[in-house]
Amino acid sequence: MNDLTGNTAVVTGASRGFGRGVAMALAQSGLKVVALARSGEALEDLSREAQAQQATGTVIPVAADVAEADVAERVLSEYRPQLLVLVAGASPHLAPLPSQSWEGFSRNWHVDVKQSFHWLQAALALPLAPGSTVLVFSSGAALRGSPMSGGYAGAKATQAFITQYAAGEADALGLELRFHTLFPTLSPTTDLGRAGTKAYAERAGMSEEAYREKMGPPLTPELVGERVLELARNDDHAGTARFMLSVRGLESLD
């Protein structure tokens, strides 16, 4: 996939944050990007922005709940992408454990994990064409925990496990597919990251400004898009791989 021009990518969670950054970077590099999110209006705005920036690729907006099983099967069957990027996820309920309800604690299991389950199943069942790549966005929280976000860290760790399971199944079936997991660091440049930064600043007894300064340069949606594009162009990792994603770039965890 060194030359991505004319290829098709499906990106979930494309209406905002890292998903939007990924969708824009791919469209600017000549791909046909099928962009999914619940908000059709935000997706139309993404399409207009790509046109305004004279992207060489196109953005096809698809408003849908990506955690529903029939959406994954329908979209993959219709568009047959060479690249599938699963970014969509719920914003966790931010509170210490004693203040969590089960509904808030388990929120990410019903969106993030459910999405990965259905889309990875569909990628194997279709299956995607040999040589295709699936990138699943987990979180740095999956590696070190996240005491202010309930079940978020556990849900993101489960996404990583499911991705590894899918790679194993693809290998057993001889499908020649790649399934990789990305673990982005916390970033105040997204809605989720801003809320998380504020919560952890309060927990540490620091101002939000001081906490952000302590975090260092932020990982931006534009930078995430560049890194995904870099990986798609130069993916020589057979089967499965895991990458920490930060301002320093992609760092292998294997």
mmCIF file of C-alpha atoms in Angstrom:
data_model
loop_
_atom_site.group_PDB
_atom_site.id
_atom_site.type_symbol
_atom_site.label_atom_id
_atom_site.label_comp_id
_atom_site.label_asym_id
_atom_site.label_seq_id
_atom_site.Cartn_x
_atom_site.Cartn_y
_atom_site.Cartn_z
ATOM 1 C CA MET A 1 0.000 0.000 0.000
ATOM 2 C CA ASN A 2 2.939 2.382 -0.583
ATOM 3 C CA ASP A 3 0.848 4.247 -3.163
ATOM 4 C CA LEU A 4 -2.565 4.763 -1.588
ATOM 5 C CA THR A 5 -4.103 6.770 -4.421
ATOM 6 C CA GLY A 6 -7.431 5.309 -5.469
ATOM 7 C CA ASN A 7 -7.685 2.937 -2.501
ATOM 8 C CA THR A 8 -10.678 2.952 -0.190
ATOM 9 C CA ALA A 9 -10.542 3.498 3.560
ATOM 10 C CA VAL A 10 -13.323 3.231 6.127
ATOM 11 C CA VAL A 11 -12.895 5.405 9.234
ATOM 12 C CA THR A 12 -15.251 5.264 12.210
ATOM 13 C CA GLY A 13 -15.569 8.177 14.605
ATOM 14 C CA ALA A 14 -14.664 10.492 11.745
ATOM 15 C CA SER A 15 -16.732 13.487 12.807
ATOM 16 C CA ARG A 16 -14.321 14.791 15.462
ATOM 17 C CA GLY A 17 -11.010 14.380 17.232
ATOM 18 C CA PHE A 18 -8.513 11.778 16.108
ATOM 19 C CA GLY A 19 -10.992 10.141 13.731
ATOM 20 C CA ARG A 20 -11.498 13.397 11.882
ATOM 21 C CA GLY A 21 -7.746 13.920 11.663
ATOM 22 C CA VAL A 22 -7.305 10.437 10.200
ATOM 23 C CA ALA A 23 -10.101 10.856 7.670
ATOM 24 C CA MET A 24 -8.741 14.216 6.491
ATOM 25 C CA ALA A 25 -5.153 12.969 6.134
ATOM 26 C CA LEU A 26 -6.272 9.963 4.089
ATOM 27 C CA ALA A 27 -8.502 12.058 1.822
ATOM 28 C CA GLN A 28 -5.667 14.524 1.237
ATOM 29 C CA SER A 29 -3.508 11.579 0.137
ATOM 30 C CA GLY A 30 -5.841 10.436 -2.599
ATOM 31 C CA LEU A 31 -8.005 7.837 -0.877
ATOM 32 C CA LYS A 32 -11.733 7.441 -1.077
ATOM 33 C CA VAL A 33 -12.653 7.788 2.603
ATOM 34 C CA VAL A 34 -15.930 6.370 3.856
ATOM 35 C CA ALA A 35 -16.385 8.450 7.015
ATOM 36 C CA LEU A 36 -18.753 7.172 9.698
ATOM 37 C CA ALA A 37 -20.212 8.807 12.792
ATOM 38 C CA ARG A 38 -23.623 9.421 14.308
ATOM 39 C CA SER A 39 -23.685 13.083 13.292
ATOM 40 C CA GLY A 40 -24.454 13.459 9.610
ATOM 41 C CA GLU A 41 -24.056 17.228 9.869
ATOM 42 C CA ALA A 42 -20.512 16.940 11.221
ATOM 43 C CA LEU A 43 -19.619 14.473 8.466
ATOM 44 C CA GLU A 44 -20.954 16.831 5.798
ATOM 45 C CA ASP A 45 -18.757 19.532 7.304
ATOM 46 C CA LEU A 46 -15.777 17.177 7.034
ATOM 47 C CA SER A 47 -16.571 16.539 3.371
ATOM 48 C CA ARG A 48 -16.794 20.263 2.664
ATOM 49 C CA GLU A 49 -13.501 20.888 4.451
ATOM 50 C CA ALA A 50 -11.775 18.219 2.351
ATOM 51 C CA GLN A 51 -13.094 19.883 -0.801
ATOM 52 C CA ALA A 52 -12.024 23.326 0.418
ATOM 53 C CA GLN A 53 -8.495 22.027 0.993
ATOM 54 C CA GLN A 54 -8.543 20.539 -2.512
ATOM 55 C CA ALA A 55 -7.966 17.021 -1.257
ATOM 56 C CA THR A 56 -7.061 14.613 -4.060
ATOM 57 C CA GLY A 57 -9.299 11.985 -2.508
ATOM 58 C CA THR A 58 -12.969 12.107 -1.542
ATOM 59 C CA VAL A 59 -14.998 11.851 1.650
ATOM 60 C CA ILE A 60 -18.214 9.831 1.608
ATOM 61 C CA PRO A 61 -20.282 10.656 4.720
ATOM 62 C CA VAL A 62 -22.224 7.761 6.285
ATOM 63 C CA ALA A 63 -24.269 8.645 9.365
ATOM 64 C CA ALA A 64 -24.676 5.495 11.469
ATOM 65 C CA ASP A 65 -24.210 3.942 14.892
ATOM 66 C CA VAL A 66 -20.985 2.012 14.329
ATOM 67 C CA ALA A 67 -21.567 -0.191 17.376
ATOM 68 C CA GLU A 68 -24.452 -1.944 15.604
ATOM 69 C CA ALA A 69 -23.594 -5.265 13.937
ATOM 70 C CA ASP A 70 -25.482 -4.682 10.705
ATOM 71 C CA VAL A 71 -23.612 -1.410 10.048
ATOM 72 C CA ALA A 72 -20.224 -3.124 9.929
ATOM 73 C CA GLU A 73 -21.421 -5.881 7.621
ATOM 74 C CA ARG A 74 -23.254 -3.475 5.314
ATOM 75 C CA VAL A 75 -20.456 -0.908 4.974
ATOM 76 C CA LEU A 76 -17.654 -3.414 4.446
ATOM 77 C CA SER A 77 -19.708 -5.340 1.895
ATOM 78 C CA GLU A 78 -20.581 -2.185 -0.042
ATOM 79 C CA TYR A 79 -17.215 -0.412 -0.060
ATOM 80 C CA ARG A 80 -14.652 -3.260 0.247
ATOM 81 C CA PRO A 81 -11.907 -1.087 1.828
ATOM 82 C CA GLN A 82 -8.207 -1.850 1.774
ATOM 83 C CA LEU A 83 -7.834 0.088 5.038
ATOM 84 C CA LEU A 84 -10.195 -0.008 8.017
ATOM 85 C CA VAL A 85 -9.568 2.392 10.918
ATOM 86 C CA LEU A 86 -11.700 1.994 14.052
ATOM 87 C CA VAL A 87 -11.496 5.200 16.091
ATOM 88 C CA ALA A 88 -15.033 5.701 17.395
ATOM 89 C CA GLY A 89 -15.627 5.496 21.115
ATOM 90 C CA ALA A 90 -17.777 6.854 23.917
ATOM 91 C CA SER A 91 -16.671 9.571 26.311
ATOM 92 C CA PRO A 92 -16.219 7.851 29.687
ATOM 93 C CA HIS A 93 -17.929 9.010 32.844
ATOM 94 C CA LEU A 94 -15.155 10.807 34.700
ATOM 95 C CA ALA A 95 -15.314 10.202 38.445
ATOM 96 C CA PRO A 96 -13.422 8.205 41.087
ATOM 97 C CA LEU A 97 -14.606 4.642 41.687
ATOM 98 C CA PRO A 98 -16.834 5.411 44.728
ATOM 99 C CA SER A 99 -18.780 7.914 42.637
ATOM 100 C CA GLN A 100 -19.330 5.650 39.622
ATOM 101 C CA SER A 101 -22.584 3.916 38.740
ATOM 102 C CA TRP A 102 -22.445 0.657 36.816
ATOM 103 C CA GLU A 103 -24.083 2.375 33.850
ATOM 104 C CA GLY A 104 -21.377 5.033 33.728
ATOM 105 C CA PHE A 105 -18.574 2.599 34.533
ATOM 106 C CA SER A 106 -19.505 0.246 31.683
ATOM 107 C CA ARG A 107 -20.242 2.888 29.033
ATOM 108 C CA ASN A 108 -17.166 2.144 26.919
ATOM 109 C CA TRP A 109 -17.870 -1.580 26.887
ATOM 110 C CA HIS A 110 -21.152 -0.924 25.099
ATOM 111 C CA VAL A 111 -19.594 1.307 22.435
ATOM 112 C CA ASP A 112 -15.821 0.887 22.041
ATOM 113 C CA VAL A 113 -15.636 -2.864 22.670
ATOM 114 C CA LYS A 114 -18.904 -3.596 20.884
ATOM 115 C CA GLN A 115 -17.692 -1.681 17.824
ATOM 116 C CA SER A 116 -14.430 -3.636 17.680
ATOM 117 C CA PHE A 117 -16.236 -6.935 18.164
ATOM 118 C CA HIS A 118 -18.645 -6.406 15.264
ATOM 119 C CA TRP A 119 -16.233 -4.781 12.795
ATOM 120 C CA LEU A 120 -13.445 -7.291 13.323
ATOM 121 C CA GLN A 121 -15.898 -10.154 12.983
ATOM 122 C CA ALA A 122 -17.199 -8.629 9.748
ATOM 123 C CA ALA A 123 -13.660 -8.093 8.386
ATOM 124 C CA LEU A 124 -12.944 -11.801 8.908
ATOM 125 C CA ALA A 125 -16.300 -13.055 7.666
ATOM 126 C CA LEU A 126 -16.394 -11.013 4.442
ATOM 127 C CA PRO A 127 -13.332 -11.239 4.324
ATOM 128 C CA LEU A 128 -11.403 -8.095 3.411
ATOM 129 C CA ALA A 129 -9.094 -8.480 0.400
ATOM 130 C CA PRO A 130 -5.639 -10.010 0.994
ATOM 131 C CA GLY A 131 -3.127 -7.343 1.993
ATOM 132 C CA SER A 132 -5.734 -5.142 3.701
ATOM 133 C CA THR A 133 -4.965 -3.485 7.034
ATOM 134 C CA VAL A 134 -7.183 -2.931 10.073
ATOM 135 C CA LEU A 135 -6.108 -0.332 12.647
ATOM 136 C CA VAL A 136 -7.876 -0.286 16.005
ATOM 137 C CA PHE A 137 -7.510 2.725 18.294
ATOM 138 C CA SER A 138 -7.106 1.674 21.911
ATOM 139 C CA SER A 139 -5.588 4.086 24.449
ATOM 140 C CA GLY A 140 -2.473 4.562 26.523
ATOM 141 C CA ALA A 141 -4.839 4.052 29.474
ATOM 142 C CA ALA A 142 -5.064 0.375 28.475
ATOM 143 C CA LEU A 143 -1.402 -0.015 29.430
ATOM 144 C CA ARG A 144 -1.361 1.807 32.762
ATOM 145 C CA GLY A 145 -4.937 2.199 33.966
ATOM 146 C CA SER A 146 -7.135 5.255 34.328
ATOM 147 C CA PRO A 147 -8.630 5.599 37.842
ATOM 148 C CA MET A 148 -10.829 8.579 36.960
ATOM 149 C CA SER A 149 -12.599 7.016 33.966
ATOM 150 C CA GLY A 150 -14.328 3.926 35.311
ATOM 151 C CA GLY A 151 -14.168 0.945 32.965
ATOM 152 C CA TYR A 152 -12.524 2.910 30.147
ATOM 153 C CA ALA A 153 -9.017 1.456 30.550
ATOM 154 C CA GLY A 154 -10.357 -2.095 30.743
ATOM 155 C CA ALA A 155 -12.500 -1.581 27.664
ATOM 156 C CA LYS A 156 -9.561 -0.221 25.688
ATOM 157 C CA ALA A 157 -7.403 -3.179 26.801
ATOM 158 C CA THR A 158 -10.115 -5.544 25.622
ATOM 159 C CA GLN A 159 -10.106 -3.850 22.214
ATOM 160 C CA ALA A 160 -6.394 -4.644 21.979
ATOM 161 C CA PHE A 161 -7.004 -8.274 22.910
ATOM 162 C CA ILE A 162 -9.811 -8.644 20.352
ATOM 163 C CA THR A 163 -7.507 -7.205 17.679
ATOM 164 C CA GLN A 164 -4.888 -9.831 18.498
ATOM 165 C CA TYR A 165 -7.552 -12.546 18.385
ATOM 166 C CA ALA A 166 -8.638 -11.363 14.933
ATOM 167 C CA ALA A 167 -5.044 -11.499 13.703
ATOM 168 C CA GLY A 168 -4.743 -15.054 14.940
ATOM 169 C CA GLU A 169 -7.936 -16.112 13.191
ATOM 170 C CA ALA A 170 -6.856 -14.420 9.951
ATOM 171 C CA ASP A 171 -3.535 -16.255 10.084
ATOM 172 C CA ALA A 172 -5.253 -19.601 10.712
ATOM 173 C CA LEU A 173 -7.538 -18.989 7.728
ATOM 174 C CA GLY A 174 -4.723 -17.800 5.443
ATOM 175 C CA LEU A 175 -6.436 -14.451 4.808
ATOM 176 C CA GLU A 176 -3.247 -12.339 4.597
ATOM 177 C CA LEU A 177 -4.724 -9.483 6.645
ATOM 178 C CA ARG A 178 -3.003 -7.165 9.123
ATOM 179 C CA PHE A 179 -4.594 -6.194 12.431
ATOM 180 C CA HIS A 180 -2.728 -3.515 14.417
ATOM 181 C CA THR A 181 -3.527 -1.672 17.657
ATOM 182 C CA LEU A 182 -2.637 1.970 18.327
ATOM 183 C CA PHE A 183 -2.333 3.324 21.883
ATOM 184 C CA PRO A 184 -2.537 7.147 21.697
ATOM 185 C CA THR A 185 -1.495 9.223 24.683
ATOM 186 C CA LEU A 186 -3.928 11.530 26.485
ATOM 187 C CA SER A 187 -4.348 14.761 24.548
ATOM 188 C CA PRO A 188 -6.211 17.968 25.468
ATOM 189 C CA THR A 189 -6.824 18.615 21.758
ATOM 190 C CA THR A 190 -9.890 16.316 21.692
ATOM 191 C CA ASP A 191 -13.183 16.516 23.592
ATOM 192 C CA LEU A 192 -12.363 13.324 25.488
ATOM 193 C CA GLY A 193 -8.818 14.457 26.213
ATOM 194 C CA ARG A 194 -9.882 17.901 27.423
ATOM 195 C CA ALA A 195 -12.318 16.380 29.899
ATOM 196 C CA GLY A 196 -9.723 13.870 31.055
ATOM 197 C CA THR A 197 -7.034 16.519 31.450
ATOM 198 C CA LYS A 198 -9.361 18.646 33.560
ATOM 199 C CA ALA A 199 -10.339 15.695 35.781
ATOM 200 C CA TYR A 200 -6.748 14.616 36.387
ATOM 201 C CA ALA A 201 -5.614 18.180 37.020
ATOM 202 C CA GLU A 202 -8.254 18.499 39.745
ATOM 203 C CA ARG A 203 -7.259 15.120 41.174
ATOM 204 C CA ALA A 204 -3.618 16.259 41.335
ATOM 205 C CA GLY A 205 -4.560 19.593 42.922
ATOM 206 C CA MET A 206 -3.144 21.498 39.966
ATOM 207 C CA SER A 207 -4.514 24.103 37.623
ATOM 208 C CA GLU A 208 -5.487 22.790 34.217
ATOM 209 C CA GLU A 209 -2.862 25.039 32.619
ATOM 210 C CA ALA A 210 -0.103 23.684 34.884
ATOM 211 C CA TYR A 211 -1.173 20.101 34.252
ATOM 212 C CA ARG A 212 -1.099 20.621 30.488
ATOM 213 C CA GLU A 213 2.367 22.121 30.747
ATOM 214 C CA LYS A 214 3.467 19.055 32.712
ATOM 215 C CA MET A 215 2.080 16.800 29.955
ATOM 216 C CA GLY A 216 4.269 18.435 27.321
ATOM 217 C CA PRO A 217 3.436 19.051 23.641
ATOM 218 C CA PRO A 218 -0.011 17.660 22.773
ATOM 219 C CA LEU A 219 -0.830 14.939 20.289
ATOM 220 C CA THR A 220 -3.074 16.637 17.720
ATOM 221 C CA PRO A 221 -5.629 15.123 15.320
ATOM 222 C CA GLU A 222 -3.470 16.314 12.418
ATOM 223 C CA LEU A 223 -0.425 14.530 13.805
ATOM 224 C CA VAL A 224 -2.448 11.362 14.389
ATOM 225 C CA GLY A 225 -3.612 11.509 10.774
ATOM 226 C CA GLU A 226 -0.019 11.803 9.584
ATOM 227 C CA ARG A 227 1.058 8.799 11.654
ATOM 228 C CA VAL A 228 -1.790 6.603 10.415
ATOM 229 C CA LEU A 229 -0.922 7.573 6.858
ATOM 230 C CA GLU A 230 2.723 6.753 7.521
ATOM 231 C CA LEU A 231 1.814 3.319 8.876
ATOM 232 C CA ALA A 232 -0.550 2.575 5.981
ATOM 233 C CA ARG A 233 2.130 3.466 3.446
ATOM 234 C CA ASN A 234 4.956 1.554 5.090
ATOM 235 C CA ASP A 235 3.288 -1.364 6.830
ATOM 236 C CA ASP A 236 5.694 -4.279 6.784
ATOM 237 C CA HIS A 237 4.381 -5.827 10.010
ATOM 238 C CA ALA A 238 2.911 -9.214 9.146
ATOM 239 C CA GLY A 239 -0.152 -10.323 11.087
ATOM 240 C CA THR A 240 -0.343 -7.987 14.072
ATOM 241 C CA ALA A 241 1.609 -5.256 15.850
ATOM 242 C CA ARG A 242 1.053 -2.770 18.668
ATOM 243 C CA PHE A 243 2.176 0.861 18.640
ATOM 244 C CA MET A 244 2.282 3.618 21.229
ATOM 245 C CA LEU A 245 1.203 6.826 19.471
ATOM 246 C CA SER A 246 2.579 10.097 20.826
ATOM 247 C CA VAL A 247 4.116 13.336 19.578
ATOM 248 C CA ARG A 248 7.307 11.334 19.116
ATOM 249 C CA GLY A 249 5.556 9.196 16.514
ATOM 250 C CA LEU A 250 4.795 5.476 16.414
ATOM 251 C CA GLU A 251 6.772 3.332 18.853
ATOM 252 C CA SER A 252 6.509 -0.437 18.607
ATOM 253 C CA LEU A 253 5.401 -2.213 21.780
ATOM 254 C CA ASP A 254 6.372 -5.659 20.458
#
